[in-house]
């Protein structure tokens, strides 16, 4: 569930300059209190994110063999 | 249960110096610092050989892959002792966040314990070559493995999360923040050492600033600079023999995280909850309350920090920090004064020095054209409420 987000336009880690802008979302896990994950939202920077939006974890971010956890808006979200 | 001894009224600031604040200096940071330290000691009416205690927080607050050579990129208290060519009885460095408040408390404890009679506290900041937070890492280990591969790196990105939370929860806008940032820059126009001394900022400038990590723009971040500040501390008894009006340390609070987390990953609730203990300690140790404060130096290395401090310390109710500060920004007679130091956004990335300096200058009646009548209680903060520190000062013991 989305708590907060930002659109990164000026990255500080090498390699991300070719993918800006990208959205990072802070998601609280509904399965357990006090756990959260911050990941890229694969729906793009114009996605209709809002506080409380339901999210799915996705592990296919880079397409380069690295499996970095990422997020997608849940299509059946209320 | 034994309670900690409050420092109220027993330790005083008796002198200061501030170097010019420059984007980059042609002079090595160590030399800038030594000159600033010498000037602070002279300002206090003392000789170098009188100083027997030395302290600082020497952190280079960058996420970039920069070297940290002592005397060049950072300046430790040990380096100052060695290069001033003096003998110290006591020398220590603060290593947590809230570098300057932590250093002040080390100085106070050294004086109260008799470890030193006169303590020199400095804070030196360098702007390293290259992007301040740029890190060319090709692999990430330990806790960084959970953030860097996501592109989550550096304080501007980290701070965007609780700031976005704040805006969504309480209806704060960038227009609210525009008045705050402009007020800080306006105050800095009258500060002789400020990096922004001759460069005013308009609301439109702020609203059109380049975004780094929405809603954090480049003008929500203090600009990296090179400079040094230094302060001399001694006991209240010794202070009466020195030339300037002493300013007494009245209270202290140290932030404590509300929950364990990865570096810099704090929610809005983490920040405010963690700051509550700091606020309790600060007000209890001093016997003061927010309404007593004349000069309120809320830390502003990133602009939303001011909202968080205002609410954590009780100047504003939860959710009202943006309303209070935007109202205060429009009224130069507003009390307390939240903006007179210019803060870090108005001076440059001096990491709490502007706030501490303003407390000292206003309370010792040395603020010149910026002097406020009857200023008798000052507050200086650094870092975040859940991780940094806050200090109270008074004109009376």
XYZ file of C-alpha atoms in Angstrom:
475
model
C 0.000 0.000 0.000
C 1.515 3.306 -1.075
C 2.631 5.614 1.701
C 4.677 8.089 -0.289
C 6.526 8.585 -3.553
C 8.968 10.764 -5.414
C 9.923 11.267 -9.032
C 13.687 11.155 -9.329
C 14.904 13.581 -11.963
C 18.505 13.937 -10.877
C 19.966 10.544 -9.916
C 23.032 10.203 -7.714
C 23.940 6.592 -8.462
C 25.828 5.749 -11.603
C 23.749 4.296 -14.438
C 20.424 5.840 -13.522
C 20.982 8.924 -15.639
C 19.661 6.997 -18.645
C 16.384 6.047 -16.979
C 15.326 9.349 -15.360
C 12.733 10.412 -14.640
C 11.515 7.443 -12.647
C 9.150 7.103 -9.751
C 10.121 5.541 -6.430
C 7.311 4.458 -4.163
C 7.408 3.750 -0.447
C 5.028 0.825 0.056
C 3.920 -0.456 3.436
C 3.374 -4.200 3.417
C -0.178 -5.097 4.337
C 0.974 -8.583 5.302
C 2.925 -7.358 8.322
C 3.005 -4.128 10.289
C 6.161 -2.071 10.326
C 7.625 -3.538 7.162
C 8.019 -1.519 4.011
C 9.810 -1.562 0.699
C 10.884 1.265 -1.563
C 11.011 0.429 -5.239
C 10.524 1.806 -8.704
C 6.985 2.034 -9.972
C 6.961 0.308 -13.333
C 3.783 2.090 -14.443
C 5.755 5.256 -15.177
C 5.935 8.731 -13.701
C 2.433 9.680 -14.844
C 0.763 6.758 -13.091
C -2.195 7.716 -10.852
C -0.405 7.047 -7.576
C -2.081 8.131 -4.356
C -1.731 7.483 -0.647
C -3.166 4.073 0.123
C -3.005 2.802 -3.469
C -2.675 -0.977 -3.682
C 0.542 -2.281 -5.233
C 1.994 -5.558 -6.407
C 5.620 -6.574 -6.155
C 7.289 -7.282 -9.470
C 10.808 -8.625 -9.877
C 11.488 -7.998 -13.549
C 12.852 -4.485 -13.578
C 15.980 -4.389 -15.634
C 15.630 -7.160 -18.174
C 19.323 -7.784 -17.751
C 19.181 -10.765 -15.478
C 19.111 -8.774 -12.292
C 15.959 -9.218 -10.273
C 15.463 -5.997 -8.399
C 12.153 -5.720 -6.536
C 9.873 -3.181 -8.182
C 6.252 -2.172 -7.861
C 3.161 -1.952 -10.049
C -0.216 -0.449 -9.284
C -2.635 -3.271 -8.629
C -5.173 -3.254 -11.485
C -7.974 -4.330 -9.194
C -7.140 -1.756 -6.554
C -10.138 -0.090 -4.923
C 16.487 6.423 39.070
C 19.366 8.816 38.592
C 18.524 11.697 36.285
C 21.080 13.307 34.056
C 22.451 16.577 35.252
C 20.978 19.480 33.337
C 23.544 21.871 31.923
C 21.366 24.897 32.571
C 23.322 28.106 33.103
C 26.662 26.559 34.020
C 28.417 26.741 30.638
C 28.581 29.731 28.306
C 29.618 30.759 24.817
C 32.083 33.623 25.119
C 33.382 34.154 21.599
C 32.956 33.210 17.969
C 34.314 33.518 14.460
C 32.867 32.708 11.073
C 34.863 32.458 7.867
C 33.514 33.676 4.544
C 31.236 31.022 3.087
C 32.347 30.206 -0.439
C 31.311 27.673 -3.038
C 34.892 26.484 -3.151
C 37.890 28.068 -1.527
C 41.338 28.544 -2.974
C 42.619 27.951 0.532
C 42.659 24.435 2.009
C 39.851 23.843 4.487
C 42.334 23.201 7.270
C 43.870 26.640 6.887
C 40.429 28.270 6.732
C 39.607 26.474 9.965
C 42.822 27.407 11.757
C 42.354 31.062 10.918
C 38.733 30.900 12.089
C 39.764 29.213 15.347
C 42.424 31.833 16.030
C 39.893 34.601 15.440
C 37.361 32.970 17.776
C 39.904 32.719 20.568
C 40.901 36.357 20.118
C 37.244 37.373 19.993
C 36.769 35.732 23.386
C 39.601 37.833 24.809
C 41.817 34.800 25.238
C 45.192 33.575 24.031
C 45.651 30.282 22.221
C 47.494 28.853 25.207
C 44.392 29.446 27.342
C 42.431 26.912 25.300
C 42.774 23.450 26.805
C 39.842 21.642 25.223
C 38.970 20.998 21.566
C 35.983 19.393 19.936
C 33.990 19.196 16.731
C 31.743 17.061 14.624
C 33.796 16.559 11.490
C 31.437 14.588 9.257
C 31.435 15.298 5.525
C 27.683 14.888 5.005
C 27.917 13.529 1.456
C 26.769 10.249 -0.052
C 29.332 10.720 -2.794
C 32.509 8.722 -3.120
C 34.720 11.559 -1.917
C 38.006 11.255 -0.063
C 38.013 12.454 3.528
C 41.542 13.683 4.108
C 41.907 15.391 7.459
C 42.765 19.042 6.976
C 41.567 18.997 3.373
C 38.076 17.521 3.145
C 37.285 17.363 6.859
C 38.911 18.901 9.926
C 38.979 16.944 13.165
C 39.680 18.409 16.582
C 42.931 16.452 16.697
C 44.058 18.091 13.470
C 43.313 21.538 14.879
C 45.294 20.840 18.047
C 48.269 19.573 16.095
C 48.310 22.440 13.610
C 47.651 25.221 16.080
C 50.674 23.950 17.945
C 48.970 24.037 21.305
C 48.701 21.584 24.157
C 45.264 20.163 24.823
C 44.148 18.606 28.070
C 41.002 17.319 26.388
C 40.148 16.588 22.762
C 37.115 14.728 21.432
C 34.857 14.485 18.405
C 31.132 13.892 18.097
C 30.300 11.140 15.647
C 26.508 10.997 15.489
C 24.050 13.115 13.554
C 23.356 16.531 14.999
C 27.061 17.246 14.823
C 27.061 20.743 16.261
C 24.627 20.201 19.170
C 26.542 17.041 19.994
C 29.801 18.951 19.950
C 28.340 21.611 22.227
C 27.325 18.961 24.739
C 30.781 17.417 24.636
C 32.233 20.857 25.330
C 29.794 21.436 28.183
C 30.527 18.086 29.743
C 34.279 18.672 29.521
C 33.879 21.987 31.321
C 31.449 20.660 33.930
C 33.691 17.695 34.672
C 36.795 19.851 34.986
C 38.446 18.185 32.024
C 38.946 21.560 30.367
C 38.531 25.220 31.295
C 38.148 26.734 27.826
C 36.894 24.607 24.956
C 37.177 25.536 21.289
C 34.406 24.038 19.147
C 34.704 24.283 15.387
C 32.653 23.073 12.436
C 34.332 22.971 9.059
C 32.590 22.030 5.819
C 34.119 21.488 2.406
C 32.445 21.286 -0.966
C 34.297 18.433 -2.622
C 35.151 18.323 -6.306
C 32.426 16.682 -8.362
C 28.761 16.146 -7.602
C 28.161 16.290 -3.871
C 26.158 13.068 -3.611
C 27.224 11.469 -6.885
C 28.457 7.956 -6.330
C 29.874 5.931 -9.216
C 29.386 2.657 -7.378
C 29.012 -0.461 -9.519
C 28.029 -2.709 -6.647
C 26.234 -2.188 -3.353
C 26.696 -4.128 -0.158
C 25.289 -4.170 3.361
C 22.355 -1.839 3.835
C 23.059 -0.047 0.555
C 22.028 -3.180 -1.344
C 18.410 -2.376 -0.424
C 18.455 1.149 -1.811
C 21.136 1.827 -4.442
C 19.893 -0.785 -6.975
C 16.520 0.994 -6.913
C 18.091 4.371 -7.659
C 17.314 5.381 -4.098
C 20.385 7.301 -3.079
C 21.209 10.574 -1.406
C 19.391 12.807 1.042
C 17.343 14.795 -1.495
C 15.657 11.577 -2.621
C 15.257 10.253 0.920
C 13.763 13.471 2.244
C 11.274 13.628 -0.620
C 9.334 10.736 0.943
C 8.415 12.291 4.314
C 7.912 15.650 2.630
C 5.463 14.134 0.149
C 3.712 12.445 3.083
C 3.458 15.767 4.834
C 2.006 17.496 1.778
C -0.539 14.767 1.130
C -1.583 14.437 4.767
C -1.861 18.124 5.642
C -2.458 19.915 2.355
C 0.856 21.747 2.291
C 1.907 23.103 -1.084
C 5.069 24.406 -2.675
C 3.583 27.875 -2.333
C 3.693 27.475 1.454
C 7.337 26.491 1.214
C 8.149 29.285 -1.203
C 7.474 31.885 1.473
C 9.702 30.011 3.940
C 12.664 29.675 1.591
C 12.352 33.250 0.369
C 12.290 34.508 3.976
C 15.511 32.655 4.765
C 17.214 34.057 1.691
C 15.904 37.522 2.524
C 17.442 37.334 5.999
C 20.741 36.187 4.532
C 21.060 39.362 2.490
C 22.132 41.087 5.723
C 24.596 38.429 6.839
C 28.140 39.394 5.854
C 29.563 35.881 5.436
C 26.541 34.330 3.689
C 27.137 32.694 0.329
C 23.831 34.224 -0.865
C 24.509 37.658 0.639
C 23.965 39.614 -2.566
C 21.581 37.291 -4.344
C 17.880 37.691 -3.505
C 15.334 35.010 -4.294
C 11.753 35.498 -5.467
C 8.740 33.253 -5.052
C 8.777 32.669 -8.796
C 12.445 31.690 -8.659
C 11.552 29.093 -6.071
C 8.471 27.758 -7.843
C 10.360 27.415 -11.124
C 13.451 25.799 -9.639
C 14.817 22.614 -11.134
C 13.370 19.496 -9.560
C 15.724 16.895 -8.138
C 13.272 14.456 -6.600
C 9.707 15.795 -6.560
C 8.731 17.620 -4.419
C 12.347 18.483 -3.548
C 13.831 21.066 -5.882
C 17.351 22.378 -5.955
C 16.211 25.370 -3.881
C 14.887 23.081 -1.139
C 18.478 21.937 -0.605
C 21.197 24.051 0.986
C 24.048 24.694 -1.395
C 27.334 22.868 -0.700
C 29.963 25.348 0.408
C 33.353 25.660 2.010
C 33.687 27.458 5.316
C 34.276 27.170 9.044
C 32.719 28.464 12.230
C 34.237 28.367 15.703
C 32.956 29.032 19.205
C 34.655 29.301 22.590
C 32.978 27.799 25.642
C 33.834 28.139 29.303
C 32.213 27.980 32.718
C 29.780 30.665 33.804
C 32.245 31.679 36.524
C 35.098 32.241 34.078
C 32.838 33.926 31.563
C 32.305 36.991 33.727
C 35.949 38.017 33.250
C 35.717 38.004 29.439
C 34.833 40.959 27.221
C 31.539 39.899 25.621
C 28.203 39.186 27.183
C 28.096 35.467 27.894
C 25.336 33.329 26.428
C 24.427 30.399 28.647
C 23.606 26.879 27.594
C 20.193 26.159 29.099
C 19.073 22.836 27.705
C 19.796 19.978 25.355
C 17.897 17.257 23.540
C 19.279 14.410 21.445
C 17.164 12.692 18.815
C 16.543 9.007 19.043
C 15.079 6.900 16.241
C 11.552 5.689 16.932
C 12.324 2.422 15.169
C 15.225 0.710 13.537
C 15.600 1.357 9.848
C 17.972 1.714 6.971
C 20.080 4.823 6.645
C 17.980 7.843 5.863
C 14.764 5.929 5.303
C 12.416 7.719 7.650
C 8.700 8.137 7.332
C 7.027 11.295 8.554
C 5.798 9.436 11.631
C 9.317 8.148 12.344
C 10.635 11.695 12.319
C 7.963 13.214 14.526
C 7.732 10.309 16.983
C 11.503 10.138 17.313
C 11.595 13.852 17.984
C 9.167 13.712 20.877
C 11.769 12.364 23.290
C 14.190 15.036 22.128
C 11.567 17.692 22.811
C 10.808 16.348 26.272
C 14.497 16.322 27.184
C 15.047 19.783 25.743
C 12.218 21.497 27.591
C 12.638 19.538 30.840
C 16.369 20.125 31.013
C 15.889 23.861 30.628
C 12.635 24.537 32.421
C 11.637 26.508 29.338
C 8.776 26.079 26.885
C 8.253 27.002 23.230
C 6.522 30.255 24.140
C 9.685 31.459 25.914
C 11.832 31.320 22.780
C 12.742 34.547 20.985
C 15.157 33.168 18.376
C 14.124 29.783 16.983
C 16.858 28.399 14.757
C 15.083 25.428 13.216
C 17.450 23.440 11.053
C 16.783 23.748 7.341
C 19.416 21.814 5.425
C 16.403 20.601 3.470
C 13.444 22.937 3.623
C 10.812 20.516 5.031
C 13.046 19.937 8.050
C 11.704 23.230 9.382
C 8.133 21.900 9.392
C 9.272 18.751 11.167
C 11.218 20.649 13.839
C 8.411 23.163 14.399
C 5.968 20.369 15.104
C 8.280 18.044 17.028
C 9.309 20.847 19.376
C 5.761 22.072 19.936
C 5.888 25.409 18.143
C 3.046 24.118 15.974
C 0.404 21.439 16.339
C 0.867 18.364 14.140
C -0.004 19.347 10.592
C 0.243 23.079 11.235
C 3.980 23.594 10.777
C 3.604 24.824 7.222
C 0.867 27.243 8.223
C 2.843 28.636 11.145
C 6.044 29.101 9.193
C 4.457 30.557 6.079
C 2.601 33.031 8.300
C 5.810 33.884 10.176
C 7.632 34.321 6.890
C 5.270 37.101 5.886
C 5.628 38.996 9.182
C 9.070 40.276 10.186
C 7.726 41.013 13.695
C 6.569 37.441 14.237
C 7.807 35.918 17.479
C 9.738 33.742 17.762
C 12.013 34.703 14.920
C 12.380 31.598 12.767
C 14.323 33.146 9.921
C 16.818 35.708 11.219
C 19.811 33.356 10.919
C 19.163 32.835 7.237
C 19.601 29.166 8.028
C 21.459 26.800 5.794
C 19.284 27.713 2.832
C 20.367 31.323 3.231
C 24.027 30.832 4.205
C 25.083 27.580 2.583
C 25.621 24.067 3.871
C 27.211 24.938 7.199
C 25.385 22.160 9.043
C 23.811 23.956 11.987
C 26.389 26.721 12.373
C 24.029 29.492 11.198
C 21.457 28.537 13.813
C 23.995 28.344 16.659
C 25.694 31.513 15.529
C 22.424 33.426 15.462
C 21.591 32.315 19.011
C 24.946 33.575 20.193
C 24.895 36.851 18.254
C 21.342 37.808 19.155
C 21.608 36.866 22.828
C 24.987 38.578 23.252
C 23.649 41.702 21.527
C 26.188 41.343 18.717
C 23.856 40.843 15.744
C 24.413 44.342 14.365
C 21.740 45.529 11.970
C 19.832 42.309 12.555
C 19.752 42.745 16.342
C 16.354 42.047 17.857
C 15.344 43.896 20.997
C 15.033 41.877 24.191
C 16.116 38.560 22.721
C 16.813 36.423 25.768
C 16.112 32.799 24.803
C 17.471 31.130 21.683
C 17.128 27.704 20.113
C 19.532 26.010 17.701
C 18.858 22.674 16.004
C 20.661 20.461 13.605
C 19.719 17.448 11.468
C 16.256 15.932 12.013
C 14.253 15.679 15.260
C 14.615 11.883 15.323
C 18.340 11.876 14.612
C 19.876 15.227 15.465
C 20.106 17.551 18.409
C 18.691 20.777 19.762
C 20.075 23.355 22.178
C 18.589 26.180 24.213
C 20.498 29.264 25.291
C 19.638 32.148 27.592
C 21.103 35.499 28.554
C 20.760 34.739 32.260
C 22.186 31.965 34.406
